[in-house]
Amino acid sequence: MTRIDAKFADLKAANKKAFVAYVMAGDPDFDTSLELVKGLPAAGVDVIELGLPFTDPMADGPTIQLAGQRALEAGMTLQRTLDLARAFREEDNTTPIVLMGYYNPIYSRGVETFLKDAKDAGIDGLIVVDLPPEEDSELCIPAQEAGLNFIRLATPTTDDKRLPRVLQNTSGFVYYVSITGITGAAEAEATNVGPEVARIKASTDLPVIVGFGINTPEKAKGIASVADGAVVGSAIVSQIGAGKPVGEVLSFVKSLSDGAHSA
Amino acid sequence: MAEDLFNSFMNGPDEQGRFGIFGGRFVSETLMPLILSLEEEYDRAKDDPTFWAEMDDLWKHYVGRPSPLYFAERLTNHLGGAKIYLKRDELNHTGAHKVNNVLGQILLARRMGKTRIIAETGAGQHGVATATVCAKFGLKCVVYMGAHDVKRQAPNVFRMRLLGAEVIPVTSGRGTLKDAMNDALRDWVTNVHDTFYCIGTVAGPHPYPAMVRDFQSIIGKEVRWQLAEQEGEGRLPDTVIAAIGGGSNAMGLFYPFLDDKSVNIIGVEAGGKGVDEKMQHCASLTGGRPGVLHGNRTYLLQDDDGQILEGFSISAGLDYPGIGPEHAWLHDIGRAEYVSITDREALEAFQLSCAMEGIIPALEPSHALAHVMKIAPDLPKDHIIVMNMCGRGDKDIFTVARHLGFDMSDTEEGRDTD
């Protein structure tokens, strides 16, 4: 059982929805980013999605693209991202960390080495945007064997015929992408998302968390009420991009988590 | 026969879309169902004689195929060795090989009921070809182009706009061809219901590399019968040479000859200021290593952390940090040889083509010609080289003028090009 599985078991026992926050590792620099990540659990974050910076984030909108550029310019690498996770783990051994990014930095390091290092650093799960089920042998299956969850994205284009394939090797939770589009773009509507979440839940016992297009406490509440939880990324990252101090960003995160937890 | 089939180099990709370890389908889940339906549609079209009848008709009457296979006599005499033929794909409608592939993809888009076409472009040749075919069929066309390329290829930007396309300058990332491809993918993921992504080269997720290759293979197929017509039945080229950015014109020339073991195959990458100069080039095979970008595994220019690096070349059509996966495979198994040519060498070849043959080449095939200039003098006179003259140079004259120190700033055309 990973920290992710344990966290969702706890939330379920408490009849509580999950709040998941995404931040880019090393944005705007290593120390600020670490301070922010360390503050997330106290701001009500149940699961941390830690962005792995990449030069070519094809599924991300401008907010997350720029965050990745800031991090890379400040010297962030895959190794430094794992260092950041390890530093967080020195103080917190229960909040799950999901590493979210693109395949090339991982492939470049070597899958086997990466999985060992990620596990050692206290990473619990992976979301790799450009690895669909068709490429499961690349990283998904080795990751599960190494004891890491591999969390899959399901989207509005994932029809009933395809859904079983998407769910097949997924573990931890299912991340439902509420819109066809990139991060930080259109706004998610709970009325559209509810039936989709129900459709996925009919085929899996895993928690279904919804992300993309959630940017206010009200939206977080609305989405969390029709799913097992909500993810906010771009709205948080844009505050970092605007140069807000860590304390202010964490207050915003707290308002979002309160929203999701009130669902 | 069974053994021949087993040994064929023409059977790729496999059902996972792989050429050896290269290729594949590394895309987000939102795009995956569409990629699969595109593959189905292409498989159906490939075996449908009416699809190819329509292609043949358009190739003949709209594009002007077959393009001539031209014996470059003065160039041959000047270099004093191998007999040099130029495959004149620069004479196609829109001035480059790009239209061969665009026609195929637009016909597929129509079969799939897609009404909006998006494309990425570097030098602008693929963008112009896409805008052209969209105009012909009355389809909405959006072209993503790096902001830097929009500046250095102003004539093509204007052409696309005349043809009714919307040209979107891409400023994300570094504003280059790879960023244009990123933004095209972002558009696609957002508008997946009505949009067809017309990729300009033999890269991207399966089935694009194979599909684009198949559409461009008309180049090599024509060379086979044209050379036989001019040199005698059964005569094959001894060497085929083409320039490579993503590698579509090269794949189109090479593919029909992959199983002819007597044919040397040479791809020419853009060496920029020199492959030894740190990242002042875009020679993915000679200066990169395998990685995953834009839907496929291939050789990429990247740093030790797997971050993608920018290519550098005088030619906007070649400065892509990757290369088609089939080239990566042909390189690894040794079926094709890949070399690089510097900006300076390409400029010399550009001028030689103008002076010797009265052909103003694009900077892309100038790279291929520069390699012909290197090898032809040492080859016997009965050695036949076929080089793909894949694009004409009108779009590049401002760049070349600047490099040669010719001031065109007072001319109407030169005023706003840089």
XYZ file of C-alpha atoms in Angstrom:
681
model
C 0.000 0.000 0.000
C 1.465 3.341 -1.053
C 0.974 6.628 0.768
C -1.598 7.422 -1.933
C -3.654 4.317 -1.185
C -3.410 5.019 2.566
C -4.465 8.655 2.134
C -7.539 7.771 0.093
C -8.482 5.047 2.572
C -8.315 7.660 5.370
C -10.361 10.177 3.391
C -12.961 7.564 2.609
C -13.203 6.548 6.272
C -13.698 10.209 7.199
C -16.198 10.635 4.346
C -14.114 13.485 3.026
C -13.233 14.653 -0.490
C -9.600 14.984 -1.529
C -7.896 18.227 -2.390
C -4.922 17.868 -4.722
C -2.572 20.786 -5.424
C -0.127 21.039 -8.306
C 3.039 23.103 -8.065
C 6.046 23.140 -10.389
C 9.211 21.907 -8.696
C 11.799 24.672 -8.530
C 9.433 27.509 -9.460
C 10.603 30.236 -9.111
C 13.671 28.700 -7.462
C 14.531 25.624 -5.384
C 14.315 27.207 -1.903
C 11.056 29.100 -2.461
C 9.524 26.049 -4.057
C 10.562 23.808 -1.144
C 9.133 26.280 1.357
C 5.850 26.262 -0.548
C 5.679 22.480 -0.820
C 6.412 22.121 2.887
C 3.477 24.427 3.638
C 0.960 22.556 1.483
C -0.160 19.872 3.994
C -0.991 22.509 6.612
C -2.947 24.383 3.929
C -5.203 21.348 3.597
C -3.554 19.609 0.661
C -4.168 15.859 0.724
C -2.018 14.944 -2.259
C 0.838 16.978 -3.752
C 1.348 16.914 -7.493
C 4.917 17.957 -8.081
C 5.546 19.207 -11.603
C 8.730 17.982 -13.261
C 9.951 20.850 -15.468
C 10.244 20.147 -19.203
C 11.124 22.383 -22.123
C 8.220 21.166 -24.270
C 5.077 20.714 -22.159
C 2.654 19.959 -24.998
C -0.440 19.455 -22.830
C 0.027 22.572 -20.741
C -1.229 26.108 -21.150
C 0.906 29.258 -20.803
C 0.779 29.364 -16.973
C 2.451 25.996 -16.480
C 4.734 26.454 -19.493
C 6.111 29.626 -17.951
C 6.476 27.964 -14.544
C 8.572 25.245 -16.158
C 10.710 27.841 -17.901
C 11.265 29.723 -14.642
C 12.284 26.503 -12.910
C 14.634 25.441 -15.707
C 16.210 28.888 -15.837
C 16.789 28.653 -12.093
C 18.715 25.412 -12.681
C 16.030 22.817 -11.952
C 16.643 19.277 -13.180
C 15.120 15.858 -12.579
C 17.742 15.232 -9.888
C 16.991 18.529 -8.123
C 13.267 17.710 -8.315
C 13.919 14.427 -6.516
C 16.134 16.299 -4.011
C 13.202 18.593 -3.304
C 10.902 15.643 -2.657
C 13.502 14.101 -0.358
C 13.860 17.340 1.615
C 10.063 17.435 2.038
C 10.024 13.822 3.216
C 12.397 14.660 6.087
C 9.473 16.460 7.737
C 6.424 14.720 6.316
C 6.177 10.999 5.820
C 2.465 10.711 5.093
C 1.411 13.263 2.457
C 1.632 11.525 -0.916
C 3.705 13.079 -3.684
C 2.802 12.420 -7.293
C 5.433 13.429 -9.815
C 3.753 14.875 -12.898
C 5.480 15.607 -16.153
C 6.638 14.320 -19.508
C 8.534 11.194 -20.414
C 11.765 12.453 -21.933
C 13.641 13.549 -18.771
C 12.754 10.161 -17.231
C 13.728 8.220 -20.355
C 16.929 10.226 -20.589
C 17.909 9.214 -17.063
C 16.989 5.579 -17.679
C 13.726 4.070 -16.428
C 15.283 1.633 -13.972
C 17.567 4.200 -12.346
C 14.776 6.735 -12.243
C 12.316 4.412 -10.528
C 14.826 3.475 -7.855
C 15.801 7.102 -7.235
C 12.193 8.305 -7.232
C 11.163 5.658 -4.726
C 14.166 6.514 -2.525
C 13.270 10.202 -2.674
C 9.770 9.482 -1.359
C 7.775 9.806 -4.573
C 4.584 7.731 -4.424
C 3.103 7.949 -7.875
C 3.658 9.141 -11.422
C 1.542 10.988 -13.952
C 3.282 11.043 -17.296
C 1.159 12.919 -19.775
C 2.658 11.526 -22.972
C 2.445 7.842 -22.006
C -0.970 6.476 -23.032
C -1.880 2.814 -22.315
C -0.459 1.894 -25.734
C 3.008 2.601 -24.259
C 2.496 0.836 -20.911
C 5.598 -1.291 -21.249
C 7.770 1.846 -21.206
C 7.208 3.026 -17.645
C 3.744 2.136 -16.313
C 4.387 -1.549 -15.727
C 7.971 -1.146 -14.432
C 6.721 1.605 -12.070
C 4.027 -0.627 -10.569
C 6.609 -3.370 -10.130
C 8.835 -0.874 -8.318
C 5.981 -0.056 -5.928
C 4.975 3.304 -7.408
C 1.432 4.107 -8.457
C 0.898 4.974 -12.089
C -1.984 7.388 -12.363
C -3.701 7.629 -15.687
C -5.579 10.502 -17.218
C -9.057 9.818 -18.536
C -10.569 12.491 -20.779
C -13.864 13.412 -22.430
C -12.570 11.631 -25.553
C -12.012 8.380 -23.643
C -15.165 6.579 -24.779
C -16.696 3.468 -23.227
C -14.893 1.232 -25.673
C -11.527 2.623 -24.628
C -12.144 3.140 -20.907
C -11.254 -0.418 -19.797
C -7.889 -0.103 -21.506
C -7.217 3.209 -19.748
C -8.174 1.772 -16.375
C -6.387 -1.540 -16.818
C -2.966 -0.657 -15.429
C -3.972 2.415 -13.457
C -3.420 2.517 -9.716
C -3.667 5.062 -6.890
C -6.435 7.109 -8.437
C -7.865 8.072 -11.806
C -7.314 11.650 -12.913
C -10.284 12.795 -14.974
C -9.415 15.700 -17.272
C -12.611 17.744 -17.270
C -12.140 19.414 -20.652
C -10.635 18.666 -24.025
C -7.798 21.129 -23.893
C -4.716 22.251 -22.076
C -4.163 23.109 -18.428
C -5.475 26.476 -17.287
C -7.785 26.925 -20.273
C -11.548 26.538 -20.246
C -13.507 26.303 -17.022
C -14.887 23.012 -15.789
C -18.624 22.749 -15.085
C -19.810 20.375 -12.389
C -22.989 19.661 -14.356
C -20.954 18.241 -17.243
C -18.388 16.506 -15.068
C -20.775 14.601 -12.765
C -22.099 12.104 -15.329
C -18.582 11.511 -16.672
C -17.240 10.724 -13.203
C -20.161 8.373 -12.639
C -19.374 6.655 -15.951
C -15.771 6.060 -14.870
C -16.701 4.997 -11.329
C -18.994 2.352 -12.761
C -15.867 0.664 -14.158
C -13.382 1.058 -11.311
C -13.088 1.046 -7.536
C -10.296 3.616 -7.669
C -11.011 7.179 -6.512
C -11.733 9.560 -9.390
C -10.194 13.009 -9.036
C -11.033 15.818 -11.423
C -8.669 18.469 -12.715
C -8.226 21.128 -15.458
C -10.220 24.360 -15.337
C -10.747 24.597 -11.547
C -9.628 27.975 -10.247
C -11.798 29.105 -7.308
C -12.910 27.649 -3.925
C -16.476 27.519 -5.296
C -15.398 25.551 -8.369
C -13.326 23.239 -6.163
C -16.395 22.609 -4.024
C -18.660 22.090 -7.024
C -16.335 19.611 -8.691
C -15.416 17.781 -5.474
C -19.113 17.283 -4.763
C -19.506 15.187 -7.931
C -16.155 13.359 -7.672
C -13.731 12.000 -5.062
C -11.731 15.176 -5.137
C -10.458 18.131 -7.124
C -7.083 19.205 -8.475
C -5.989 22.820 -8.804
C -2.790 23.664 -10.675
C -2.647 26.723 -12.916
C -4.541 28.971 -10.492
C -1.923 28.307 -7.803
C 1.003 28.446 -10.183
C -0.125 31.798 -11.593
C 0.106 33.284 -8.095
C 3.713 32.136 -7.888
C 4.260 33.561 -11.353
C 2.881 36.898 -10.181
C 5.552 36.945 -7.480
C 3.209 36.531 -4.490
C 4.997 35.586 -1.250
C 4.737 31.946 -0.146
C 2.432 32.813 2.771
C -0.057 34.479 0.467
C 0.004 31.572 -1.997
C -0.613 29.144 0.878
C -3.600 31.221 2.077
C -5.067 30.895 -1.416
C -4.397 27.148 -1.346
C -6.144 26.960 2.048
C -9.228 28.674 0.602
C -9.284 26.133 -2.235
C -8.869 23.144 0.069
C -11.606 24.486 2.346
C -13.812 24.671 -0.730
C -13.085 21.084 -1.749
C -13.375 19.779 1.807
C -16.762 21.456 2.299
C -18.200 19.387 -0.548
C 10.745 -15.253 -51.356
C 9.839 -15.706 -47.697
C 13.415 -14.886 -46.807
C 13.314 -11.775 -48.983
C 10.212 -10.553 -47.213
C 11.763 -11.231 -43.848
C 14.818 -9.218 -44.789
C 12.887 -6.319 -46.268
C 13.559 -2.840 -44.948
C 10.144 -1.747 -46.187
C 7.904 -3.555 -43.690
C 7.990 -0.931 -40.950
C 6.445 0.237 -38.787
C 5.111 -2.638 -36.660
C 1.611 -2.507 -35.187
C 2.856 -0.419 -32.271
C 4.035 2.116 -34.814
C 7.669 1.253 -34.155
C 10.668 1.165 -36.443
C 12.951 -0.878 -34.199
C 12.847 1.088 -30.923
C 11.880 4.319 -32.685
C 8.449 5.800 -33.388
C 5.479 4.872 -31.210
C 2.498 6.856 -29.945
C 3.639 9.143 -27.134
C 0.635 11.443 -26.927
C -1.817 12.518 -24.262
C -4.964 10.482 -23.718
C -7.185 13.185 -25.245
C -5.517 12.661 -28.625
C -5.205 8.905 -28.464
C -8.714 7.998 -29.717
C -8.255 10.363 -32.652
C -4.837 8.926 -33.498
C -6.383 5.468 -33.532
C -9.256 6.506 -35.773
C -6.813 8.250 -38.106
C -4.865 5.015 -38.339
C -8.038 3.097 -39.203
C -9.039 5.671 -41.791
C -5.594 5.635 -43.358
C -5.522 1.837 -43.480
C -8.851 1.900 -45.288
C -7.769 4.645 -47.711
C -4.466 2.929 -48.455
C -6.290 -0.083 -49.874
C -8.952 1.944 -51.621
C -8.276 2.444 -55.358
C -10.624 5.450 -55.469
C -8.460 7.237 -52.882
C -5.333 6.762 -54.987
C -7.190 7.621 -58.183
C -8.117 10.955 -56.640
C -4.529 11.468 -55.462
C -3.119 10.654 -58.893
C -5.514 13.045 -60.562
C -4.603 15.884 -58.199
C -0.892 15.113 -58.404
C -1.078 15.305 -62.167
C -3.413 18.234 -62.766
C -2.981 20.338 -59.647
C 0.611 19.722 -58.545
C 2.133 19.055 -61.959
C 3.560 15.595 -61.315
C 5.571 13.785 -62.362
C 8.301 16.271 -61.579
C 11.188 16.001 -64.060
C 14.292 13.943 -63.412
C 16.907 16.256 -64.838
C 20.454 15.396 -65.873
C 22.586 18.253 -64.527
C 25.172 18.166 -67.261
C 27.212 21.290 -66.529
C 27.286 20.500 -62.824
C 28.404 16.966 -63.652
C 31.188 18.212 -65.935
C 32.212 20.856 -63.406
C 32.588 18.347 -60.601
C 34.233 15.892 -62.992
C 33.025 12.598 -61.530
C 29.655 10.961 -60.954
C 26.709 11.654 -63.215
C 24.309 13.910 -61.344
C 20.557 13.895 -61.722
C 18.279 16.306 -59.922
C 14.746 15.276 -59.007
C 12.940 18.524 -59.660
C 10.379 18.601 -56.873
C 10.935 22.338 -56.619
C 8.811 22.602 -59.775
C 5.727 21.336 -57.959
C 2.873 23.733 -57.383
C 3.825 25.758 -54.253
C 7.509 25.203 -54.969
C 8.425 22.228 -52.832
C 7.757 18.565 -52.103
C 5.478 19.438 -49.176
C 2.301 19.492 -51.275
C 2.647 15.753 -52.105
C 1.867 14.910 -48.508
C -0.594 17.700 -47.803
C -2.921 16.501 -50.571
C -3.016 13.037 -49.052
C -3.736 14.280 -45.549
C -6.407 16.743 -46.671
C -8.189 14.005 -48.620
C -8.100 11.910 -45.431
C -9.402 14.817 -43.366
C -12.306 15.140 -45.788
C -13.039 11.423 -45.487
C -13.052 11.832 -41.696
C -15.452 14.780 -41.880
C -13.000 17.247 -40.333
C -13.596 20.849 -41.350
C -10.693 22.675 -39.746
C -7.047 22.022 -40.636
C -4.088 23.021 -38.503
C -0.409 22.801 -39.402
C 2.992 23.795 -38.101
C 5.575 25.298 -40.360
C 9.233 26.253 -40.190
C 10.391 27.710 -43.490
C 6.767 28.206 -44.426
C 6.729 25.692 -47.283
C 4.480 23.227 -45.472
C 2.286 26.098 -44.294
C 1.943 27.417 -47.838
C 1.171 23.943 -49.185
C -1.457 23.379 -46.490
C -3.018 26.822 -47.014
C -3.084 26.137 -50.749
C -4.867 22.808 -50.561
C -7.267 24.158 -47.920
C -8.142 27.021 -50.263
C -8.766 24.542 -53.056
C -11.155 22.516 -50.905
C -12.685 25.425 -48.977
C -11.413 24.300 -45.577
C -10.531 26.553 -42.675
C -6.754 26.617 -42.173
C -4.687 27.707 -39.174
C -0.887 27.648 -39.383
C 1.410 27.837 -36.365
C 4.794 29.372 -37.086
C 7.611 30.334 -34.734
C 7.788 34.106 -34.267
C 11.418 34.096 -35.399
C 10.508 32.242 -38.590
C 7.590 34.607 -39.243
C 10.214 37.338 -39.458
C 12.771 35.560 -41.601
C 10.220 34.012 -43.976
C 7.974 37.037 -44.527
C 7.127 36.220 -48.172
C 5.686 32.844 -47.191
C 3.686 34.404 -44.350
C 2.091 36.742 -46.846
C 1.409 33.888 -49.259
C -0.399 31.937 -46.559
C -2.510 34.960 -45.682
C -3.374 35.527 -49.356
C -4.476 31.912 -49.497
C -6.891 32.565 -46.662
C -4.997 30.896 -43.821
C -4.685 32.328 -40.379
C -0.979 32.460 -39.436
C -0.367 32.407 -35.707
C 3.126 33.542 -34.653
C 4.262 31.302 -31.809
C 6.072 33.009 -28.954
C 5.827 30.201 -26.380
C 9.104 28.513 -25.506
C 11.701 30.034 -27.787
C 9.309 30.678 -30.672
C 10.811 28.150 -33.104
C 9.564 25.227 -35.205
C 9.395 22.841 -32.243
C 7.370 25.388 -30.297
C 5.085 25.800 -33.306
C 4.546 22.031 -33.178
C 3.810 22.229 -29.440
C 1.215 24.927 -30.032
C -0.335 22.987 -32.904
C -0.656 19.984 -30.563
C -2.236 22.243 -27.908
C -4.718 23.505 -30.485
C -5.477 19.946 -31.574
C -6.108 18.735 -28.034
C -8.509 21.657 -27.554
C -10.393 21.327 -30.858
C -10.151 17.604 -31.331
C -13.817 17.246 -32.433
C -13.550 19.123 -35.757
C -9.823 19.552 -36.341
C -7.298 17.592 -38.387
C -3.597 18.119 -37.698
C -1.720 18.064 -40.997
C 1.860 17.284 -39.947
C 4.484 18.391 -42.448
C 7.123 15.754 -41.957
C 7.729 12.061 -41.247
C 7.539 12.634 -37.487
C 4.876 12.738 -34.785
C 2.857 9.838 -33.373
C 2.094 6.759 -35.456
C 0.589 6.681 -38.108
C 2.031 10.038 -39.238
C 5.615 8.927 -39.978
C 4.437 6.034 -42.152
C 1.577 7.956 -43.721
C 3.678 10.971 -44.689
C 6.369 8.644 -46.018
C 3.830 6.831 -48.165
C 2.530 10.094 -49.629
C 6.060 11.361 -50.302
C 7.184 8.041 -51.799
C 5.808 9.230 -55.113
C 9.206 10.971 -55.421
C 11.265 7.779 -55.331
C 8.736 5.796 -57.359
C 8.967 8.337 -60.170
C 12.763 8.328 -59.993
C 12.746 4.547 -60.574
C 10.907 4.674 -63.881
C 12.322 8.012 -64.988
C 15.904 6.849 -64.573
C 15.126 3.603 -66.386
C 13.668 5.682 -69.211
C 16.822 7.791 -69.508
C 19.539 5.301 -68.626
C 18.064 2.013 -69.730
C 15.732 -0.625 -68.355
C 16.629 -1.753 -64.854
C 19.222 0.956 -64.231
C 18.998 2.104 -60.616
C 20.767 5.061 -59.079
C 24.028 4.202 -57.340
C 23.503 6.912 -54.757
C 20.412 8.814 -53.654
C 20.889 11.969 -51.584
C 18.468 14.292 -49.844
C 18.469 16.966 -47.153
C 16.895 16.222 -43.794
C 15.148 18.389 -41.242
C 12.327 16.141 -40.127
C 13.145 14.067 -43.186
C 10.037 13.831 -45.391
C 11.566 14.604 -48.782
C 14.407 12.224 -47.960
C 12.083 9.425 -46.852
C 10.058 9.950 -50.033
C 13.151 9.505 -52.193
C 14.745 6.723 -50.106
C 11.817 4.448 -49.320
C 11.304 2.846 -52.752
C 15.048 2.001 -52.820
C 15.458 0.559 -49.317
C 15.533 -3.025 -50.555
C 17.838 -2.322 -53.498
C 21.102 -3.150 -51.813
C 23.204 -1.617 -54.591
C 21.761 1.830 -53.877
C 23.719 3.967 -51.404
C 21.414 6.141 -49.359
C 22.695 9.391 -47.879
C 20.781 11.853 -45.717
C 22.228 15.303 -45.171
C 21.564 17.082 -41.897
C 22.042 20.774 -41.211
C 25.402 21.281 -39.547
C 24.810 24.984 -38.878
C 28.104 26.490 -37.809
C 29.568 22.984 -37.389
C 28.506 19.904 -35.423
C 31.519 20.306 -33.114
C 30.289 23.726 -32.080
C 28.106 23.178 -29.060
C 24.499 23.368 -30.229
C 25.160 25.613 -33.184
C 23.676 22.974 -35.462
C 20.606 20.806 -35.840
C 22.123 17.481 -36.788
C 19.988 15.199 -34.600
C 21.607 11.948 -35.732
C 25.213 13.077 -35.715
C 24.882 15.274 -32.607
C 21.889 13.934 -30.632
C 20.718 10.821 -28.798
C 17.422 8.909 -28.530
C 14.566 10.561 -26.669
C 10.812 11.130 -26.801
C 9.224 14.284 -28.193
C 6.137 15.194 -30.215
C 4.654 11.738 -30.104
C 7.632 9.624 -31.136
C 10.937 8.239 -29.964
C 13.796 9.355 -32.146
C 17.195 11.034 -32.039
C 16.901 14.435 -30.385
C 19.129 17.344 -29.550
C 18.916 17.418 -25.772
C 20.980 18.168 -22.691
C 22.057 15.661 -20.024
C 18.750 16.172 -18.188
C 16.598 15.301 -21.207
C 15.619 18.915 -21.836
C 15.237 19.672 -25.539
C 17.752 22.018 -27.148
C 17.191 24.456 -29.977
C 18.684 23.619 -33.334
C 20.567 26.187 -35.317
C 20.651 26.480 -39.097
C 20.651 29.096 -41.820
C 17.679 27.162 -43.178
C 14.401 27.588 -41.324
C 13.221 24.316 -42.847
C 15.905 22.269 -41.161
C 16.163 23.663 -37.651
C 14.105 21.056 -35.853
C 15.770 19.274 -32.906
C 14.457 15.850 -33.958
C 14.261 13.662 -37.035
C 11.713 11.173 -38.329
C 11.847 7.840 -36.458
C 12.358 5.790 -39.614
C 15.562 7.736 -40.299
C 16.677 7.058 -36.714
C 16.146 3.357 -37.394
C 17.840 3.379 -40.802
C 20.761 5.124 -39.134
C 21.037 2.588 -36.318
C 20.827 -0.453 -38.587
C 23.234 1.148 -41.046
C 20.994 1.000 -44.124
C 21.421 4.729 -44.706
C 24.349 7.019 -44.061
C 23.810 10.406 -42.451
C 26.217 13.286 -42.786
C 26.111 16.980 -41.971
C 26.801 20.108 -43.995
C 27.531 23.550 -42.590
C 25.752 26.812 -43.417
C 28.840 27.982 -45.299
C 28.983 24.848 -47.472
C 25.248 25.110 -48.203
C 25.651 28.733 -49.310
C 28.405 27.724 -51.722
C 26.209 24.988 -53.173
C 23.303 27.434 -53.465
C 25.444 29.711 -55.637
C 26.864 26.872 -57.690
C 23.390 25.631 -58.580
C 22.408 29.121 -59.726
C 25.561 29.587 -61.798
C 25.865 26.087 -63.308
C 22.276 25.019 -63.876
C 20.139 28.134 -63.694
C 18.249 26.686 -60.750
C 17.816 28.791 -57.618
C 17.495 26.104 -54.952
C 16.024 26.421 -51.485
C 18.586 26.370 -48.690
C 17.359 22.910 -47.635
C 18.389 21.048 -50.845
C 21.473 23.271 -50.993
C 22.692 21.154 -48.075
C 22.192 17.990 -50.130
C 23.915 19.568 -53.117
C 26.874 20.559 -50.938
C 27.382 16.902 -50.096
C 27.082 15.972 -53.771
C 29.877 18.476 -54.420
C 32.015 16.698 -51.836
C 31.580 13.149 -53.093
C 30.930 13.427 -56.842
C 34.479 14.352 -57.936
C 35.918 11.119 -56.487
C 33.276 8.822 -57.972
C 33.561 7.152 -61.407
C 31.798 8.732 -64.353
C 29.312 5.859 -64.620
C 28.200 6.309 -61.024
C 24.734 7.847 -60.966
C 23.715 10.189 -58.149
C 20.100 11.259 -57.810
C 19.626 14.254 -55.543
C 16.268 15.576 -54.479
C 15.935 19.236 -55.374
C 13.061 19.433 -52.932
C 12.327 23.160 -52.965
C 12.969 26.352 -54.863
C 14.894 29.220 -53.367
C 12.659 32.258 -53.874
C 11.814 32.276 -50.178
C 15.509 32.291 -49.239
C 16.966 35.028 -51.422
C 16.780 37.624 -48.641
C 18.617 35.370 -46.192
C 21.232 34.521 -48.794
C 21.641 38.169 -49.798
C 22.302 39.105 -46.190
C 24.903 36.364 -45.791
C 26.600 37.370 -49.021
C 26.630 41.016 -47.989
C 24.209 42.121 -50.722
C 22.097 45.035 -49.525
C 18.420 44.649 -50.491
C 17.105 47.034 -47.842
C 16.174 49.644 -50.464
C 14.028 47.286 -52.487
C 10.317 46.911 -51.943
C 10.744 43.211 -51.211
C 13.619 43.628 -48.833
C 12.208 46.366 -46.658
C 10.373 44.386 -44.036
C 11.975 40.995 -44.122
C 14.201 41.197 -41.087
